[in-house]
C-alpha cells in the first residue's frame, strides 16, 4: 500500500474509533491500541506534510494558539427562545400556532434544553470548516481551532450529508469531567470553578487549543440550518444528524398533543439528575419544517419553538447551627448545618454561607427555616429566610470574633469579604492544611499517606510541620489507630522516596501563599536554588516573568520567618531537593542576561511556551508588555498592532522568530 493510502486508512480507522468512543459510548479497542495507531499516523504525517488534511484525527490534541478571535457574521441568525412555565402557557402557544396554520394536525418534537454554550458549526463537502459562538445572535467569535479539539464533534462526516449546511448545538461539560477538573484545581490550591456552564463557555475562548483539548468537553446537537437538506421534520433532522456522525441525545420524543408534551416535561423534571450533563428545561418544537417556515420568527425568537424552564430546585429546611471552618490559608467560611433534606437528587445537610456580609444581608439566624437552592453550583446555597417561621425568641447572628480552632482574634482586611485567622504558625487546621498540601499529588506526592493520617499524626504530637514527616519511624506510627505494620512501612518509605521530587515541586509544596505550580516553576528557573531565592528582595522578584508585588511580598515574608528557615534547613538535611537538577541546568546559558523580551503573535517553528523557555534557559527575562525596559519584541504572525506601535515609539528593537533563534545559536 502506498503512503497516501496508508495515511488515509489510519485516519478512517481512528475516526471510526473516535465516533464509537465519544459519540456512541461503545469503544471497541483499548486506549493503548488507539494511542499506538494515533502515534503511527502522527509520525507518517510528520514525514509527509504533503498529505496534510485539516480534518485529520491527529489534530484533536490541539496546539494552535489563537491570539484574537475574529468576529464573523452568522449566515443565519442565532435566535433566542421564548420561555413558558406552565401548561396554560403551552396551550396559549398552541392556539397561536393553530391560528396561523389553520386546522391542521400539529405535532411537537420535545428535546432537553442543554445548559452550556451555544455553537454554530459549518460543514462543506462533509468537512468541518468553521465554528462560531452565538455572540449577540447576529455575529459571533470564530472559535474553530478550539472546537476541533472536542472529540465528539466530527471533523469528517459519513453517509448522505448535504453539500453545505450549518449545525447548531450546545457545548457542555459533563458533571463527571467537571468534578475531575475541580478536584485537580483544589489539589493545586486553586479556587474550584463555580459551575459547568461557565466553565464550558470559558473554555471556548482559551487561547491555547491544547488546553481546550484536555478539557472533557462534549457537544450535543439539535438543529440544522441550510438549503436542500432533503429533511422534512425536526425529528427526522435529529435522526439524520446522528447518522452523519453527530452526537444527538436520544431522549427526544415526538408528541401528538400538549398533554404528551407535559408528560415529557414532568418525566424529565424529576429524572434530569440522572443525566451526565446539566439541563435547565425542555425545548418544544413544531415538528413539521414546512409549518416552521410558515410560522417564522419574531424579532428575537422562532414562533415554532418554546422553552419550558424547569424550576430551579428549591426546598425549605431548618438551619440548626452556624459553624465556622478554617481553611489552609486561615480563611474563615461560615457553614449552615441544616436538617437533612432531599434536593436535586442528593441529600443536603450543609450549605455555604460565604462570609459575614452574606449572613447580614439575608439576616440568617440559627433555628430559622431557610430556602435552599441548587443551581449549577456544587454546593447548595441559601437564598432566603422564611420569616413567618422565625421563632419569637430568635436573636440576630453575631459573627465570631475569634478563631474557633485557636482562639486568636480574627482579622479582616480592607476589601476582603472574608475574615482570616492570622495565627499562621499555631492554628491547627492551618498547620495540617499545609502538611496535607505538602504531601499532595502535585507537590511531594507522598504515597501511603492521606489527609486523615496527617491529622492523626498531628493530634498525637508526632508532627508539627512537614519537615517532621522525615523523622517518622515505623515504630512511631505503628501505634496509631488503624495502622497495620504494612501501612506503617509504606508511609515511612513513601516519605523517604519523596526526596527525589524535583526542586520546582518542592517549592510548590512549601505552601507559600500565592505560589502555585506555575509560579513555583518560574521561581525555580529564575533562581536555580533555594539559597538564592531566600535572599531575593522584592525589587528582584518582580523582575521575574509573571511575578507581581503580591507574590513577591508573600515570598519574602515566608523566607524571613525563623520557623520557615529552620524547617528548610531540616528538609535539606533530610536530602530534599533544593536546587535544579544538573540535567535541567545543562541547557542553560547566561547569553541573554540582562535582556528582556516580549513575545507577541503566533510562531512557526517554536511554540510560545518553548520560546519563553528558551529565553529563560538562556538567562533572559520574558516581559508581558512592551515598556522602556524591553530589549526586544519578538514578533510572530498576527501580532497585536498596538504592541508594534508601542515598540516603535519607545525605540524597542523588533525581531523575528528567526532573528531570535540565530541569537542563541545552534542548540
Ligand atoms: P435562551 O438563551 O434562554 O434564549 O435559549 C436559547 C438557547 O438554548 C439557544 O441558544 C441554545 O443554545 C440553547 N439550547 C439548548 N438546548 C437546545 C435545544 N434542544 N434546542 C434549541 N436550543 C437549545
Ligand atoms: Zn486559628
mmCIF file of N, CA and C and ligand atoms in Angstrom, residues 403 406 421 423 427 430, ligand 2:
data_model
loop_
_atom_site.group_PDB
_atom_site.id
_atom_site.type_symbol
_atom_site.label_atom_id
_atom_site.label_comp_id
_atom_site.label_asym_id
_atom_site.label_seq_id
_atom_site.Cartn_x
_atom_site.Cartn_y
_atom_site.Cartn_z
ATOM 1 N N UNK A 403 -10.898 32.882 66.344
ATOM 2 C CA UNK A 403 -10.783 31.640 65.582
ATOM 3 C C UNK A 403 -11.351 30.481 66.398
ATOM 4 N N UNK A 406 -8.233 28.144 67.389
ATOM 5 C CA UNK A 406 -7.082 28.521 68.205
ATOM 6 C C UNK A 406 -7.342 29.783 69.018
ATOM 7 N N UNK A 421 -7.832 34.021 60.150
ATOM 8 C CA UNK A 421 -7.121 33.782 61.404
ATOM 9 C C UNK A 421 -5.638 34.021 61.121
ATOM 10 N N UNK A 423 -3.079 33.507 62.916
ATOM 11 C CA UNK A 423 -2.141 32.652 63.648
ATOM 12 C C UNK A 423 -1.593 31.554 62.745
ATOM 13 N N UNK A 427 -2.183 27.739 64.362
ATOM 14 C CA UNK A 427 -3.580 27.347 64.215
ATOM 15 C C UNK A 427 -3.654 25.940 63.592
ATOM 16 N N UNK A 430 -4.580 25.201 59.956
ATOM 17 C CA UNK A 430 -3.644 25.807 59.010
ATOM 18 C C UNK A 430 -2.371 24.960 58.917
HETATM 19 ZN ZN1 LIG B 2 -6.815 29.944 64.195
#
